[in-house]
Amino acid sequence: MGYDIDSPREAGTTRRDVLSVAAVLLAGGAFTVAGPAPHAAAESEDDGGEGGCGAGYDEEFEEALAEADEAIPEDRALAPQGPPGRFALPLRRRFRVTARYGVRGNWLAGHHTGIDLAVPSGTPVHAVGAGTVVLARWSGAYGKAVTVRLRDGHYAVYAHLSRISVRQGARIGTGDRLGSSGATGRATGPHLHLEIRARRGYGSDVNPVSYLARRGARLL
């Protein structure tokens, strides 16, 4: 059951033409033999106005997160996350990366603090790891968002959702559905902004691709 939260050419080519173009591109280093993971389309630093976000430091969100986190004690009955391989991907369908982690910009942190995965609005979003839902509500620039305190002490923020399907304080398992992708908050199109923080506060972000890869979930 969901908890929906209201928010305040083409000309023909010949084989010779194709081979000629490919030779030029290879000579110029335009592409490499290795490609992205099967579920991921080509990356792009510029989303072209589609499926990206301007979410960054939002004072109201950070204050609400701190207050909620302090009100929900750590569940010491839960064991640590466990060995690598116990994490999962947040999306189970093909996506396009529209903004990579660490891209320089006018964010307060000086860089993009998460990774933007463009998918149609309404695409199911799943928990990358088990933990406790600290916040599940409208979160300012992040729009409708779910923030989960993971068992290893990291925090996962799933932002710009169209629908939230969990409640604050709920314990969730790896792969559980958290909501649906959308374009709420400061977003230029439907996508999931996934942010992993080493600590609760803004600016403690880590590379979500590397974080997940070390735990057995290959995002790219």
Short mmCIF file of C-alpha atoms in Angstrom, two decimals:
data_model
loop_
_atom_site.label_atom_id
_atom_site.label_comp_id
_atom_site.label_asym_id
_atom_site.label_seq_id
_atom_site.Cartn_x
_atom_site.Cartn_y
_atom_site.Cartn_z
CA MET A 1 0.00 0.00 0.00
CA GLY A 2 1.42 3.37 -0.93
CA TYR A 3 1.44 6.53 1.11
CA ASP A 4 0.98 9.25 -1.46
CA ILE A 5 2.18 12.59 -0.15
CA ASP A 6 0.80 15.82 -1.63
CA SER A 7 3.37 18.37 -2.64
CA PRO A 8 2.84 22.19 -1.30
CA ARG A 9 15.50 11.00 -40.92
CA GLU A 10 16.66 9.68 -42.29
CA ALA A 11 18.88 8.87 -45.25
CA GLY A 12 20.01 5.34 -45.99
CA THR A 13 23.64 4.36 -45.41
CA THR A 14 25.87 1.81 -47.06
CA ARG A 15 28.22 -0.65 -45.39
CA ARG A 16 31.17 1.37 -46.71
CA ASP A 17 29.77 4.57 -45.16
CA VAL A 18 29.38 2.90 -41.79
CA LEU A 19 32.90 1.45 -41.86
CA SER A 20 34.35 4.81 -42.83
CA VAL A 21 32.62 6.61 -39.96
CA ALA A 22 33.68 3.94 -37.50
CA ALA A 23 37.30 4.20 -38.60
CA VAL A 24 37.28 7.97 -38.04
CA LEU A 25 35.73 7.65 -34.60
CA LEU A 26 38.18 4.98 -33.51
CA ALA A 27 41.11 7.05 -34.71
CA GLY A 28 39.87 10.02 -32.71
CA GLY A 29 39.20 8.02 -29.56
CA ALA A 30 35.50 8.82 -29.66
CA PHE A 31 34.49 5.53 -28.11
CA THR A 32 35.97 2.53 -26.45
CA VAL A 33 35.34 -1.16 -26.89
CA ALA A 34 34.07 -1.58 -23.35
CA GLY A 35 30.48 -0.51 -22.76
CA PRO A 36 28.21 0.10 -19.79
CA ALA A 37 26.38 -2.58 -17.89
CA PRO A 38 23.44 -4.14 -19.80
CA HIS A 39 20.88 -2.22 -17.75
CA ALA A 40 22.57 1.16 -18.13
CA ALA A 41 22.59 3.37 -21.20
CA ALA A 42 25.46 5.69 -22.05
CA GLU A 43 26.43 8.22 -19.41
CA SER A 44 26.19 11.94 -19.91
CA GLU A 45 27.29 14.86 -17.75
CA ASP A 46 24.69 17.09 -19.39
CA ASP A 47 21.17 15.81 -19.33
CA GLY A 48 20.02 18.19 -22.06
CA GLY A 49 17.21 19.37 -19.82
CA GLU A 50 15.77 15.89 -19.38
CA GLY A 51 15.88 13.73 -16.31
CA GLY A 52 18.29 15.79 -14.23
CA CYS A 53 18.11 17.71 -11.00
CA GLY A 54 19.38 20.73 -9.17
CA ALA A 55 18.91 19.23 -5.74
CA GLY A 56 21.56 20.27 -3.28
CA TYR A 57 21.71 21.64 0.22
CA ASP A 58 18.22 22.31 1.52
CA GLU A 59 18.19 23.68 5.05
CA GLU A 60 14.62 22.64 5.79
CA PHE A 61 15.29 19.06 4.67
CA GLU A 62 18.54 18.80 6.62
CA GLU A 63 16.89 20.05 9.80
CA ALA A 64 13.95 17.66 9.39
CA LEU A 65 16.35 14.78 8.73
CA ALA A 66 18.41 15.54 11.82
CA GLU A 67 15.33 15.79 14.02
CA ALA A 68 13.83 12.57 12.68
CA ASP A 69 17.11 10.66 12.89
CA GLU A 70 17.62 11.60 16.53
CA ALA A 71 14.06 10.57 17.34
CA ILE A 72 14.55 7.08 15.85
CA PRO A 73 17.11 5.16 17.90
CA GLU A 74 19.46 2.71 16.28
CA ASP A 75 17.98 -0.75 16.26
CA ARG A 76 20.76 -2.70 17.91
CA ALA A 77 18.77 -5.90 17.45
CA LEU A 78 19.62 -5.71 13.78
CA ALA A 79 22.94 -7.29 12.87
CA PRO A 80 25.38 -5.48 10.56
CA GLN A 81 24.47 -5.53 6.90
CA GLY A 82 26.47 -8.67 6.20
CA PRO A 83 29.05 -9.73 3.62
CA PRO A 84 29.30 -8.32 0.07
CA GLY A 85 26.52 -9.46 -2.19
CA ARG A 86 23.73 -8.50 0.16
CA PHE A 87 23.00 -5.21 -1.57
CA ALA A 88 20.78 -4.63 -4.61
CA LEU A 89 20.22 -2.11 -7.38
CA PRO A 90 17.62 0.64 -6.86
CA LEU A 91 16.05 0.07 -10.29
CA ARG A 92 15.16 -3.16 -12.09
CA ARG A 93 14.77 -1.73 -15.56
CA ARG A 94 17.04 -0.02 -18.05
CA PHE A 95 17.98 3.55 -17.15
CA ARG A 96 20.08 6.38 -18.52
CA VAL A 97 22.66 8.21 -16.43
CA THR A 98 22.01 11.92 -16.85
CA ALA A 99 24.38 13.24 -14.17
CA ARG A 100 27.25 11.29 -12.68
CA TYR A 101 28.45 11.56 -9.12
CA GLY A 102 31.09 14.24 -8.58
CA VAL A 103 30.28 16.38 -11.63
CA ARG A 104 31.38 19.93 -10.82
CA GLY A 105 28.67 22.54 -10.55
CA ASN A 106 27.12 25.27 -8.46
CA TRP A 107 25.98 22.95 -5.68
CA LEU A 108 27.03 24.02 -2.19
CA ALA A 109 29.27 20.96 -2.02
CA GLY A 110 30.82 22.04 -5.33
CA HIS A 111 29.82 18.85 -7.07
CA HIS A 112 26.83 16.60 -7.74
CA THR A 113 26.36 14.63 -4.54
CA GLY A 114 24.51 11.67 -6.06
CA ILE A 115 23.86 9.98 -9.37
CA ASP A 116 20.83 10.68 -11.58
CA LEU A 117 19.19 7.68 -13.25
CA ALA A 118 16.56 8.68 -15.81
CA VAL A 119 13.55 6.37 -16.04
CA PRO A 120 9.86 6.95 -16.79
CA SER A 121 7.80 8.38 -13.98
CA GLY A 122 6.22 5.62 -11.92
CA THR A 123 9.14 3.20 -12.19
CA PRO A 124 9.46 1.16 -8.96
CA VAL A 125 12.36 2.24 -6.72
CA HIS A 126 13.89 -0.37 -4.42
CA ALA A 127 16.12 -0.23 -1.34
CA VAL A 128 19.79 -0.88 -2.07
CA GLY A 129 20.30 -2.18 1.45
CA ALA A 130 18.44 -2.98 4.63
CA GLY A 131 17.92 -0.39 7.32
CA THR A 132 15.46 1.99 8.93
CA VAL A 133 13.40 4.65 7.15
CA VAL A 134 14.40 7.88 8.85
CA LEU A 135 12.38 10.23 6.67
CA ALA A 136 9.66 9.61 4.09
CA ARG A 137 8.08 12.89 3.10
CA TRP A 138 8.34 16.02 0.98
CA SER A 139 11.99 17.04 1.28
CA GLY A 140 12.36 20.45 -0.33
CA ALA A 141 14.68 20.47 -3.33
CA TYR A 142 14.74 16.67 -3.21
CA GLY A 143 10.96 16.57 -3.70
CA LYS A 144 9.22 13.49 -2.37
CA ALA A 145 12.09 11.49 -0.92
CA VAL A 146 12.88 8.52 1.28
CA THR A 147 15.99 8.56 3.46
CA VAL A 148 17.16 5.25 4.91
CA ARG A 149 19.73 4.76 7.65
CA LEU A 150 21.59 1.67 6.51
CA ARG A 151 22.91 -0.93 8.91
CA ASP A 152 26.53 0.08 8.27
CA GLY A 153 25.81 3.65 9.37
CA HIS A 154 25.54 5.15 5.89
CA TYR A 155 22.42 6.98 4.72
CA ALA A 156 20.72 6.45 1.36
CA VAL A 157 18.57 9.23 -0.10
CA TYR A 158 16.12 8.35 -2.87
CA ALA A 159 14.86 11.63 -4.30
CA HIS A 160 12.35 13.16 -6.75
CA LEU A 161 9.83 10.35 -6.26
CA SER A 162 6.28 10.60 -7.55
CA ARG A 163 5.01 8.34 -4.79
CA ILE A 164 6.28 7.14 -1.42
CA SER A 165 5.38 3.60 -0.34
CA VAL A 166 6.92 3.36 3.15
CA ARG A 167 6.43 5.07 6.48
CA GLN A 168 8.93 6.84 8.68
CA GLY A 169 10.41 4.47 11.25
CA ALA A 170 9.75 1.34 9.20
CA ARG A 171 12.41 -1.36 8.98
CA ILE A 172 13.05 -2.30 5.38
CA GLY A 173 14.99 -5.11 3.75
CA THR A 174 17.28 -5.13 0.74
CA GLY A 175 15.20 -4.85 -2.41
CA ASP A 176 12.02 -3.66 -0.70
CA ARG A 177 9.98 -1.17 -2.71
CA LEU A 178 10.25 2.37 -1.38
CA GLY A 179 8.17 4.22 -3.93
CA SER A 180 8.04 5.29 -7.57
CA SER A 181 10.31 7.53 -9.61
CA GLY A 182 9.14 10.98 -10.58
CA ALA A 183 10.19 14.59 -11.10
CA THR A 184 9.20 16.28 -7.84
CA GLY A 185 11.31 19.01 -6.28
CA ARG A 186 14.08 20.63 -8.31
CA ALA A 187 14.03 18.26 -11.28
CA THR A 188 14.01 18.79 -15.04
CA GLY A 189 12.46 15.42 -15.82
CA PRO A 190 11.60 12.03 -14.30
CA HIS A 191 14.55 10.27 -12.73
CA LEU A 192 15.90 8.83 -9.50
CA HIS A 193 18.55 10.81 -7.65
CA LEU A 194 20.42 8.28 -5.50
CA GLU A 195 22.69 9.74 -2.85
CA ILE A 196 24.79 7.80 -0.35
CA ARG A 197 26.11 9.64 2.69
CA ALA A 198 28.79 8.36 5.07
CA ARG A 199 27.07 10.38 7.79
CA ARG A 200 23.71 12.04 8.07
CA GLY A 201 24.71 15.56 7.07
CA TYR A 202 25.00 17.13 3.65
CA GLY A 203 28.54 17.03 2.26
CA SER A 204 29.40 13.58 3.63
CA ASP A 205 28.44 11.98 0.32
CA VAL A 206 30.38 9.09 -1.21
CA ASN A 207 30.35 7.70 -4.74
CA PRO A 208 27.22 5.51 -4.93
CA VAL A 209 28.64 3.46 -7.82
CA SER A 210 31.76 2.52 -5.85
CA TYR A 211 29.81 2.01 -2.65
CA LEU A 212 27.40 -0.44 -4.25
CA ALA A 213 30.12 -2.21 -6.26
CA ARG A 214 32.05 -3.01 -3.07
CA ARG A 215 28.89 -4.62 -1.75
CA GLY A 216 28.15 -6.79 -4.75
CA ALA A 217 25.71 -4.55 -6.66
CA ARG A 218 27.06 -3.29 -9.98
CA LEU A 219 25.16 -0.16 -10.96
CA LEU A 220 27.29 0.66 -14.04
#
